[in-house]
CSV table of C-alpha atoms and ligand atoms in Angstrom, one decimal:
chain,number,residue,atom,x,y,z
A,12,GLY,CA,-11.0,41.2,-8.4
A,13,LYS,CA,-8.9,43.2,-10.7
A,14,GLY,CA,-6.5,40.3,-11.5
A,15,GLY,CA,-3.5,42.3,-10.4
A,16,HIS,CA,-4.4,45.3,-12.5
A,17,ARG,CA,-4.9,48.7,-11.1
A,18,HIS,CA,-8.4,49.1,-12.6
A,19,PHE,CA,-11.1,46.9,-14.0
A,20,MET,CA,-10.8,48.8,-17.2
A,21,LEU,CA,-7.2,47.7,-17.7
A,22,LYS,CA,-8.0,44.1,-16.7
A,23,GLU,CA,-10.9,44.1,-19.2
A,24,ILE,CA,-8.6,45.5,-22.0
A,25,TYR,CA,-6.1,42.7,-21.3
A,26,GLU,CA,-8.9,40.1,-21.4
A,27,GLN,CA,-9.7,40.8,-25.0
A,28,PRO,CA,-7.6,38.2,-26.7
A,29,ALA,CA,-9.3,35.5,-24.6
A,30,VAL,CA,-12.8,36.7,-24.7
A,31,ILE,CA,-12.7,37.6,-28.4
A,32,GLY,CA,-11.6,33.9,-28.9
A,33,ASP,CA,-14.5,32.8,-26.7
A,34,SER,CA,-17.0,34.9,-28.6
A,35,LEU,CA,-15.6,33.6,-31.9
A,36,ARG,CA,-15.8,29.9,-30.9
A,37,THR,CA,-19.6,30.1,-30.9
A,38,PHE,CA,-19.4,30.5,-34.7
A,39,LEU,CA,-16.1,29.1,-35.8
A,40,ASP,CA,-16.0,25.4,-36.5
A,41,PRO,CA,-12.2,24.7,-36.2
A,42,ALA,CA,-12.6,21.2,-37.8
A,43,ARG,CA,-14.3,22.5,-40.9
A,44,GLY,CA,-12.5,25.9,-40.9
A,45,THR,CA,-15.8,27.7,-41.4
A,46,ILE,CA,-17.9,30.3,-39.7
A,47,GLU,CA,-21.5,29.0,-39.1
A,48,MET,CA,-24.4,30.8,-37.7
A,49,LYS,CA,-27.3,28.7,-36.3
A,50,GLU,CA,-30.6,28.7,-38.1
A,51,MET,CA,-31.6,32.3,-39.0
A,52,PRO,CA,-35.3,33.0,-38.3
A,53,PHE,CA,-35.6,34.7,-41.8
A,54,ASP,CA,-34.5,34.1,-45.4
A,55,PRO,CA,-31.3,36.1,-45.9
A,56,GLY,CA,-31.7,35.9,-49.7
A,57,ARG,CA,-35.0,37.9,-49.5
A,58,LEU,CA,-33.8,40.8,-47.4
A,59,THR,CA,-33.6,44.2,-49.0
A,60,ARG,CA,-32.2,46.0,-46.0
A,61,MET,CA,-31.2,45.5,-42.4
A,62,LEU,CA,-31.6,47.8,-39.5
A,63,ILE,CA,-29.1,48.1,-36.7
A,64,VAL,CA,-30.0,50.0,-33.5
A,65,ALA,CA,-28.0,50.6,-30.3
A,66,CYS,CA,-26.6,53.3,-28.0
A,67,GLY,CA,-23.1,54.6,-27.3
A,68,THR,CA,-20.2,52.2,-27.9
A,69,SER,CA,-22.6,49.5,-29.0
A,70,ALA,CA,-23.9,51.8,-31.7
A,71,TYR,CA,-20.3,52.3,-33.0
A,72,ALA,CA,-20.0,48.5,-33.2
A,73,GLY,CA,-23.2,48.7,-35.3
A,74,MET,CA,-21.6,51.3,-37.6
A,75,VAL,CA,-18.6,49.0,-38.2
A,76,ALA,CA,-21.1,46.2,-38.9
A,77,LYS,CA,-22.8,48.4,-41.6
A,78,TYR,CA,-19.5,48.5,-43.6
A,79,TRP,CA,-19.1,44.7,-43.2
A,80,ILE,CA,-22.6,43.7,-44.1
A,81,GLU,CA,-22.8,46.1,-47.0
A,82,GLN,CA,-19.5,44.9,-48.4
A,83,LEU,CA,-19.7,41.2,-47.7
A,84,ALA,CA,-23.4,40.5,-48.0
A,85,ARG,CA,-24.3,43.3,-50.4
A,86,LEU,CA,-27.2,44.2,-48.1
A,87,PRO,CA,-27.9,47.9,-47.4
A,88,VAL,CA,-27.9,48.7,-43.7
A,89,ASP,CA,-29.4,51.6,-41.7
A,90,VAL,CA,-27.8,52.3,-38.4
A,91,ASP,CA,-29.5,54.4,-35.8
A,92,VAL,CA,-29.0,55.3,-32.2
A,93,ALA,CA,-32.0,53.9,-30.3
A,94,SER,CA,-33.2,57.2,-28.9
A,95,GLU,CA,-33.7,58.5,-32.4
A,96,PHE,CA,-35.0,55.3,-34.0
A,97,ARG,CA,-37.7,54.7,-31.4
A,98,TYR,CA,-39.3,58.2,-31.8
A,99,ARG,CA,-38.7,58.9,-35.5
A,100,ASP,CA,-41.7,57.1,-36.7
A,101,THR,CA,-39.8,55.5,-39.5
A,102,PRO,CA,-41.8,53.1,-41.7
A,103,LEU,CA,-41.2,49.5,-40.8
A,104,THR,CA,-41.9,46.5,-43.0
A,105,ALA,CA,-43.2,43.2,-41.6
A,106,GLY,CA,-40.5,40.5,-42.1
A,107,GLU,CA,-37.5,42.8,-42.3
A,108,VAL,CA,-34.7,42.3,-39.8
A,109,ALA,CA,-33.3,44.5,-37.2
A,110,VAL,CA,-30.2,43.9,-35.0
A,111,PHE,CA,-30.1,45.4,-31.5
A,112,ILE,CA,-26.7,45.5,-29.9
A,113,SER,CA,-26.3,45.9,-26.1
A,114,GLN,CA,-23.7,44.8,-23.6
A,115,SER,CA,-26.2,44.9,-20.7
A,116,GLY,CA,-29.3,43.9,-22.7
A,117,GLU,CA,-31.2,46.4,-20.5
A,118,THR,CA,-30.5,49.9,-22.0
A,119,ALA,CA,-33.9,51.6,-21.9
A,120,ASP,CA,-33.8,53.1,-25.3
A,121,THR,CA,-32.5,50.0,-27.1
A,122,LEU,CA,-35.0,47.8,-25.3
A,123,ALA,CA,-37.9,50.1,-26.2
A,124,ALA,CA,-36.7,50.3,-29.8
A,125,MET,CA,-36.6,46.5,-30.0
A,126,ARG,CA,-40.2,46.3,-28.6
A,127,HIS,CA,-41.3,49.0,-31.1
A,128,ALA,CA,-39.7,47.1,-34.0
A,129,ARG,CA,-41.2,43.8,-32.9
A,130,ALA,CA,-44.7,45.3,-32.7
A,131,GLY,CA,-44.2,46.4,-36.3
A,132,GLY,CA,-43.6,42.8,-37.4
A,133,VAL,CA,-39.8,43.2,-37.6
A,134,VAL,CA,-37.7,40.1,-36.9
A,135,THR,CA,-35.4,41.0,-34.0
A,136,ILE,CA,-31.8,39.9,-33.4
A,137,ALA,CA,-30.2,40.8,-30.1
A,138,VAL,CA,-26.4,40.9,-29.8
A,139,VAL,CA,-26.1,40.9,-26.0
A,140,ASN,CA,-23.5,40.1,-23.4
A,141,VAL,CA,-25.8,39.4,-20.4
A,142,PRO,CA,-27.6,36.2,-21.2
A,143,GLU,CA,-30.5,36.7,-18.7
A,144,SER,CA,-31.2,40.2,-19.8
A,145,SER,CA,-34.5,41.6,-21.1
A,146,MET,CA,-33.3,41.8,-24.6
A,147,ALA,CA,-32.0,38.3,-24.6
A,148,ARG,CA,-35.4,37.1,-23.4
A,149,GLU,CA,-37.4,39.0,-25.9
A,150,ALA,CA,-35.5,38.8,-29.2
A,151,ASP,CA,-36.3,36.3,-31.9
A,152,LEU,CA,-32.7,35.4,-32.2
A,153,VAL,CA,-29.9,35.9,-29.6
A,154,LEU,CA,-26.3,36.2,-30.6
A,155,ARG,CA,-24.4,36.1,-27.3
A,156,THR,CA,-21.1,37.8,-26.9
A,157,LYS,CA,-18.8,36.0,-24.4
A,158,ALA,CA,-17.0,39.0,-22.9
A,159,GLY,CA,-17.9,37.9,-19.4
A,160,PRO,CA,-19.0,40.5,-16.8
A,161,GLU,CA,-17.8,44.0,-17.7
A,162,ILE,CA,-17.3,46.2,-14.6
A,163,GLY,CA,-15.6,49.3,-16.0
A,164,VAL,CA,-18.2,51.9,-17.0
A,165,ALA,CA,-16.2,52.5,-20.2
A,166,SER,CA,-16.9,49.5,-22.4
A,167,THR,CA,-13.9,47.8,-23.9
A,168,LYS,CA,-14.0,44.0,-24.1
A,169,ALA,CA,-17.8,44.0,-24.8
A,170,PHE,CA,-17.1,46.2,-27.8
A,171,THR,CA,-14.6,43.9,-29.5
A,172,CYS,CA,-16.7,40.9,-28.7
A,173,GLN,CA,-19.6,42.6,-30.4
A,174,LEU,CA,-17.4,43.3,-33.4
A,175,VAL,CA,-16.2,39.7,-33.8
A,176,THR,CA,-19.8,38.5,-33.5
A,177,LEU,CA,-21.0,41.0,-36.1
A,178,VAL,CA,-18.3,40.1,-38.6
A,179,CYS,CA,-19.4,36.4,-38.2
A,180,LEU,CA,-23.0,37.6,-38.9
A,181,ALA,CA,-21.8,39.5,-42.0
A,182,ILE,CA,-19.9,36.5,-43.4
A,183,SER,CA,-22.9,34.1,-42.7
A,184,LEU,CA,-25.2,36.5,-44.4
A,185,GLY,CA,-22.8,36.8,-47.3
A,186,ARG,CA,-22.5,33.1,-47.7
A,187,ALA,CA,-26.3,32.7,-47.5
A,188,ARG,CA,-26.8,35.4,-50.1
A,189,GLY,CA,-24.1,34.0,-52.4
A,190,THR,CA,-22.0,37.2,-52.3
A,191,ILE,CA,-18.8,35.8,-51.0
A,192,ASP,CA,-16.9,33.3,-53.1
A,193,THR,CA,-15.3,30.2,-51.5
A,194,ALA,CA,-11.7,31.6,-51.8
A,195,ARG,CA,-12.6,34.9,-50.1
A,196,ASP,CA,-14.6,33.0,-47.5
A,197,GLN,CA,-11.6,30.8,-46.6
A,198,LYS,CA,-9.2,33.7,-46.5
A,199,LEU,CA,-11.6,35.8,-44.3
A,200,THR,CA,-12.2,32.9,-41.9
A,201,GLN,CA,-8.5,32.4,-41.6
A,202,ALA,CA,-8.0,36.2,-40.9
A,203,ILE,CA,-10.8,36.1,-38.3
A,204,ALA,CA,-9.4,32.9,-36.6
A,205,GLU,CA,-6.1,34.7,-36.1
A,206,VAL,CA,-7.7,37.8,-34.5
A,207,PRO,CA,-7.2,36.7,-30.9
A,208,SER,CA,-3.4,36.3,-31.4
A,209,ARG,CA,-3.1,39.6,-33.4
A,210,VAL,CA,-5.0,41.4,-30.6
A,211,ALA,CA,-2.6,39.9,-28.1
A,212,ASP,CA,0.3,41.4,-30.2
A,213,VAL,CA,-1.4,44.8,-30.2
A,214,LEU,CA,-1.3,44.8,-26.4
A,215,ASN,CA,2.5,45.0,-26.7
A,216,ASN,CA,2.0,48.7,-27.6
A,217,ASP,CA,0.7,49.4,-24.1
A,218,GLY,CA,4.0,51.1,-22.9
A,219,ARG,CA,4.0,53.2,-26.1
A,220,MET,CA,0.4,54.3,-25.6
A,221,ARG,CA,1.3,55.3,-22.1
A,222,SER,CA,4.1,57.5,-23.1
A,223,ILE,CA,2.0,59.2,-25.8
A,224,ALA,CA,-0.7,59.7,-23.2
A,225,GLU,CA,1.8,61.8,-21.2
A,226,SER,CA,1.7,64.4,-24.1
A,227,LEU,CA,-2.1,64.5,-23.9
A,228,VAL,CA,-2.8,65.2,-20.2
A,229,HIS,CA,-2.8,69.0,-20.6
A,230,VAL,CA,-4.4,69.4,-24.0
A,231,THR,CA,-7.9,70.9,-24.3
A,232,GLY,CA,-9.0,68.6,-27.1
A,233,VAL,CA,-8.2,65.7,-29.4
A,234,LEU,CA,-9.4,65.0,-32.9
A,235,TYR,CA,-9.7,61.4,-34.1
A,236,VAL,CA,-10.0,60.7,-37.9
A,237,GLY,CA,-10.3,57.6,-40.0
A,238,ARG,CA,-12.0,56.3,-43.1
A,239,GLY,CA,-14.1,53.2,-43.7
A,240,THR,CA,-14.4,51.0,-40.6
A,241,ALA,CA,-11.6,53.1,-39.1
A,242,PHE,CA,-14.2,56.0,-38.9
A,243,PRO,CA,-16.4,54.3,-36.3
A,244,ILE,CA,-13.3,53.2,-34.4
A,245,ALA,CA,-12.3,56.9,-34.4
A,246,LEU,CA,-15.7,57.7,-33.0
A,247,GLU,CA,-15.3,55.1,-30.3
A,248,GLY,CA,-11.8,56.3,-29.5
A,249,ALA,CA,-13.1,59.9,-29.0
A,250,LEU,CA,-16.0,58.6,-26.8
A,251,LYS,CA,-13.6,56.6,-24.7
A,252,PHE,CA,-11.3,59.5,-24.3
A,253,LYS,CA,-13.9,62.0,-23.2
A,254,GLU,CA,-15.7,59.5,-20.9
A,255,ILE,CA,-12.8,58.8,-18.7
A,256,SER,CA,-10.3,61.7,-19.2
A,257,TYR,CA,-12.9,64.5,-19.3
A,258,ILE,CA,-11.0,66.1,-22.1
A,259,HIS,CA,-13.0,67.0,-25.2
A,260,ALA,CA,-12.5,64.7,-28.1
A,261,GLU,CA,-14.4,64.3,-31.3
A,262,ALA,CA,-14.1,62.2,-34.4
A,263,TYR,CA,-14.6,62.9,-38.1
A,264,ALA,CA,-14.5,60.8,-41.2
A,265,ALA,CA,-11.2,61.9,-42.6
A,266,GLY,CA,-12.8,63.0,-45.9
A,267,GLU,CA,-15.0,65.5,-43.9
A,268,LEU,CA,-12.0,67.5,-42.6
A,269,LYS,CA,-12.0,70.1,-45.3
A,270,HIS,CA,-15.7,70.7,-44.8
A,271,GLY,CA,-15.1,72.4,-41.5
A,272,PRO,CA,-13.0,70.8,-38.8
A,273,ILE,CA,-9.7,71.5,-40.6
A,274,ALA,CA,-10.2,75.1,-39.3
A,275,LEU,CA,-9.3,73.8,-35.9
A,276,ILE,CA,-5.9,72.4,-36.9
A,277,ASP,CA,-2.8,74.0,-35.3
A,278,ASP,CA,0.0,72.8,-33.1
A,279,GLY,CA,-2.4,72.7,-30.1
A,280,LEU,CA,-4.8,70.1,-31.3
A,281,PRO,CA,-3.4,66.6,-31.4
A,282,VAL,CA,-4.9,64.4,-34.1
A,283,VAL,CA,-5.1,60.6,-33.7
A,284,ALA,CA,-5.2,59.2,-37.3
A,285,LEU,CA,-6.3,55.6,-37.7
A,286,ALA,CA,-4.9,54.3,-41.1
A,287,PRO,CA,-4.5,50.6,-41.7
A,288,SER,CA,-3.2,49.5,-45.1
A,289,GLY,CA,-6.0,48.8,-47.5
A,290,PRO,CA,-8.0,50.5,-50.3
A,291,LEU,CA,-8.5,53.7,-48.3
A,292,PHE,CA,-5.0,54.2,-47.1
A,293,ASP,CA,-3.9,56.7,-49.7
A,294,LYS,CA,-7.0,58.8,-49.1
A,295,THR,CA,-6.3,59.0,-45.4
A,296,ALA,CA,-2.6,59.6,-46.1
A,297,SER,CA,-3.4,62.7,-48.1
A,298,ASN,CA,-5.7,64.0,-45.2
A,299,ILE,CA,-2.8,63.4,-42.8
A,300,GLU,CA,-0.5,65.4,-45.2
A,301,GLU,CA,-3.0,68.3,-45.1
A,302,ILE,CA,-3.1,68.2,-41.3
A,303,VAL,CA,0.7,68.2,-41.0
A,304,ALA,CA,0.9,71.1,-43.5
A,305,ARG,CA,-1.2,73.1,-41.0
A,306,ARG,CA,1.2,72.2,-38.2
A,307,GLY,CA,-1.1,69.6,-36.8
A,308,ARG,CA,0.5,67.1,-34.5
A,309,VAL,CA,-0.4,63.6,-35.8
A,310,ILE,CA,-0.4,60.5,-33.7
A,311,LEU,CA,-0.6,57.8,-36.4
A,312,ILE,CA,-1.9,54.3,-35.8
A,313,THR,CA,-1.0,52.1,-38.7
A,314,ASP,CA,0.9,49.0,-39.8
A,315,GLU,CA,4.4,48.6,-41.2
A,316,ALA,CA,3.6,49.7,-44.7
A,317,GLY,CA,1.7,52.7,-43.4
A,318,ALA,CA,4.6,53.6,-41.1
A,319,ALA,CA,7.1,53.3,-44.0
A,320,ARG,CA,5.0,55.8,-45.9
A,321,LEU,CA,4.3,58.4,-43.3
A,322,SER,CA,6.6,58.1,-40.3
A,323,ASP,CA,8.8,61.1,-41.4
A,324,LEU,CA,5.8,63.3,-41.4
A,325,VAL,CA,4.0,62.5,-38.2
A,326,ALA,CA,4.8,63.2,-34.5
A,327,GLU,CA,4.2,59.7,-33.3
A,328,VAL,CA,3.6,56.4,-35.0
A,329,VAL,CA,2.2,53.2,-33.5
A,330,VAL,CA,2.7,50.1,-35.6
A,331,LEU,CA,0.1,47.4,-35.4
A,332,PRO,CA,0.3,44.0,-37.1
A,333,THR,CA,-0.6,43.8,-40.8
A,334,VAL,CA,-4.0,42.1,-41.3
A,335,ASP,CA,-6.8,41.7,-43.8
A,336,PRO,CA,-8.5,45.2,-43.9
A,337,VAL,CA,-11.8,43.5,-42.9
A,338,VAL,CA,-10.5,42.6,-39.4
A,339,ALA,CA,-8.5,45.8,-38.9
A,340,PRO,CA,-11.1,47.5,-36.7
A,341,LEU,CA,-10.8,44.6,-34.2
A,342,LEU,CA,-7.1,45.6,-33.7
A,343,TYR,CA,-7.4,49.4,-34.0
A,344,ALA,CA,-10.0,49.4,-31.2
A,345,LEU,CA,-7.3,48.6,-28.6
A,346,PRO,CA,-4.7,51.4,-28.9
A,347,VAL,CA,-7.5,54.0,-28.6
A,348,GLN,CA,-8.8,52.3,-25.4
A,349,LEU,CA,-5.2,52.3,-24.0
A,350,LEU,CA,-4.7,55.9,-24.9
A,351,ALA,CA,-7.9,57.0,-23.1
A,352,TYR,CA,-7.0,54.8,-20.1
A,353,HIS,CA,-3.5,56.1,-19.6
A,354,THR,CA,-4.5,59.7,-20.1
A,355,ALA,CA,-7.2,59.3,-17.5
A,356,VAL,CA,-4.9,57.6,-15.0
A,357,LEU,CA,-2.3,60.3,-15.5
A,358,LYS,CA,-5.0,62.9,-14.9
A,359,GLY,CA,-6.2,61.0,-11.8
A,360,THR,CA,-9.8,60.6,-12.7
A,361,ASP,CA,-12.0,57.8,-11.5
A,362,VAL,CA,-11.4,55.5,-14.4
A,363,ASP,CA,-13.8,52.7,-13.6
A,364,GLN,CA,-16.6,55.0,-12.4
A,365,PRO,CA,-16.3,58.2,-14.3
A,366,ARG,CA,-18.5,61.1,-13.1
A,367,ASN,CA,-22.1,61.4,-14.3
A,368,LEU,CA,-22.1,58.0,-15.9
A,369,ALA,CA,-23.8,54.7,-15.1
A,370,LYS,CA,-22.9,51.3,-16.4
A,371,SER,CA,-26.4,50.4,-17.4
A,372,VAL,CA,-28.6,53.2,-18.6
A,373,THR,CA,-32.0,51.8,-17.7
A,374,VAL,CA,-33.8,55.2,-17.8
A,375,GLU,CA,-34.0,57.2,-21.0
B,25,M6R,O1,-25.3,48.1,-22.3
B,25,M6R,P1,-25.3,48.8,-23.6
B,25,M6R,O2,-24.3,48.2,-24.6
B,25,M6R,O3,-26.7,48.9,-24.3
B,25,M6R,O4,-24.8,50.3,-23.3
B,25,M6R,C1,-24.8,51.3,-24.3
B,25,M6R,C2,-24.1,52.5,-23.8
B,25,M6R,O5,-24.7,53.0,-22.7
B,25,M6R,C3,-22.6,52.2,-23.5
B,25,M6R,O6,-21.9,51.6,-24.6
B,25,M6R,C4,-21.9,53.5,-23.1
B,25,M6R,O7,-21.8,54.3,-24.2
B,25,M6R,C5,-20.5,53.2,-22.5
B,25,M6R,N1,-20.3,54.0,-21.3
B,25,M6R,C6,-19.4,53.4,-23.5
B,25,M6R,O8,-18.1,53.2,-22.9
């Protein structure tokens, strides 16, 4: 059942603190305070790049992982949507490693991409939520997310469970490659261990997201912006929004605004800006100033320091807990889920089964 919630999607949003914790426990050794990944079927020290392939929301989890793996393990990562990867005829090298991310483990394009890579001698890792799925059976290494059954067509808890699994992969790779020092490792492990409680704190903003949604029901479009790992979260926010509210939404890396999309800005296009404190905050802040100068209505999602800097400027501010920038995407994923959910409910769409969509895309 829906556990007292009106929709499966809302139930699944609220399950996130628990299932992120479950997914994390596979890797986190509480006694030793370390993140451990079981035997990797390759030598991390010898890798020169990693491939990540997926579709939809799972591909956005892959984009976040690219930032993590490049930063923490100093390993270049190529991310592709499966429908492009499988037909592009890209050169593959035997012994290189590719990660395939899928909630269902059955997505036709991702499964075909995995088979294609395997045939080329590539070591395959599947990050899957359904343990008996085709991808789980065929991959060389399976990293299981523990989201539990996800019923809502719009993916929510599967996404954040993928993220927490991928950050553990990035740290494990970094440790194996000697690119994270012990102090950083300990600090990061601590920050990751606290994610389930911080995510629970984020859910306290639900009422706030609902009231902001009231201002979005009649708009014709929404723009999402962010930098660094907040960029793929912006992409995911826009996908979620269009999937269930049927209102056009798109996302840009904030630094790309002046290369075109800033022409759209006026008081009729709300902009959701994702701006956690961290090395990129000032850059995003100046983009927000540019949007406001053109009468853009900014819905800012940030932390206390960010709110102190920008709350006078923006129309709305949502304040999330202050966390290590590495784990921020795990928190910022939730308000954009809630914003999409409440807008869709207010519009009266079929939230759990949006038109034209299927939960598992088993044909290409
Ligand atoms: O089962 P998968 O993770 O392979 O599914 C991939 C996409 O079809 C899926 O994430 C889709 O984009 C969702 N409807 C997003 O909410």
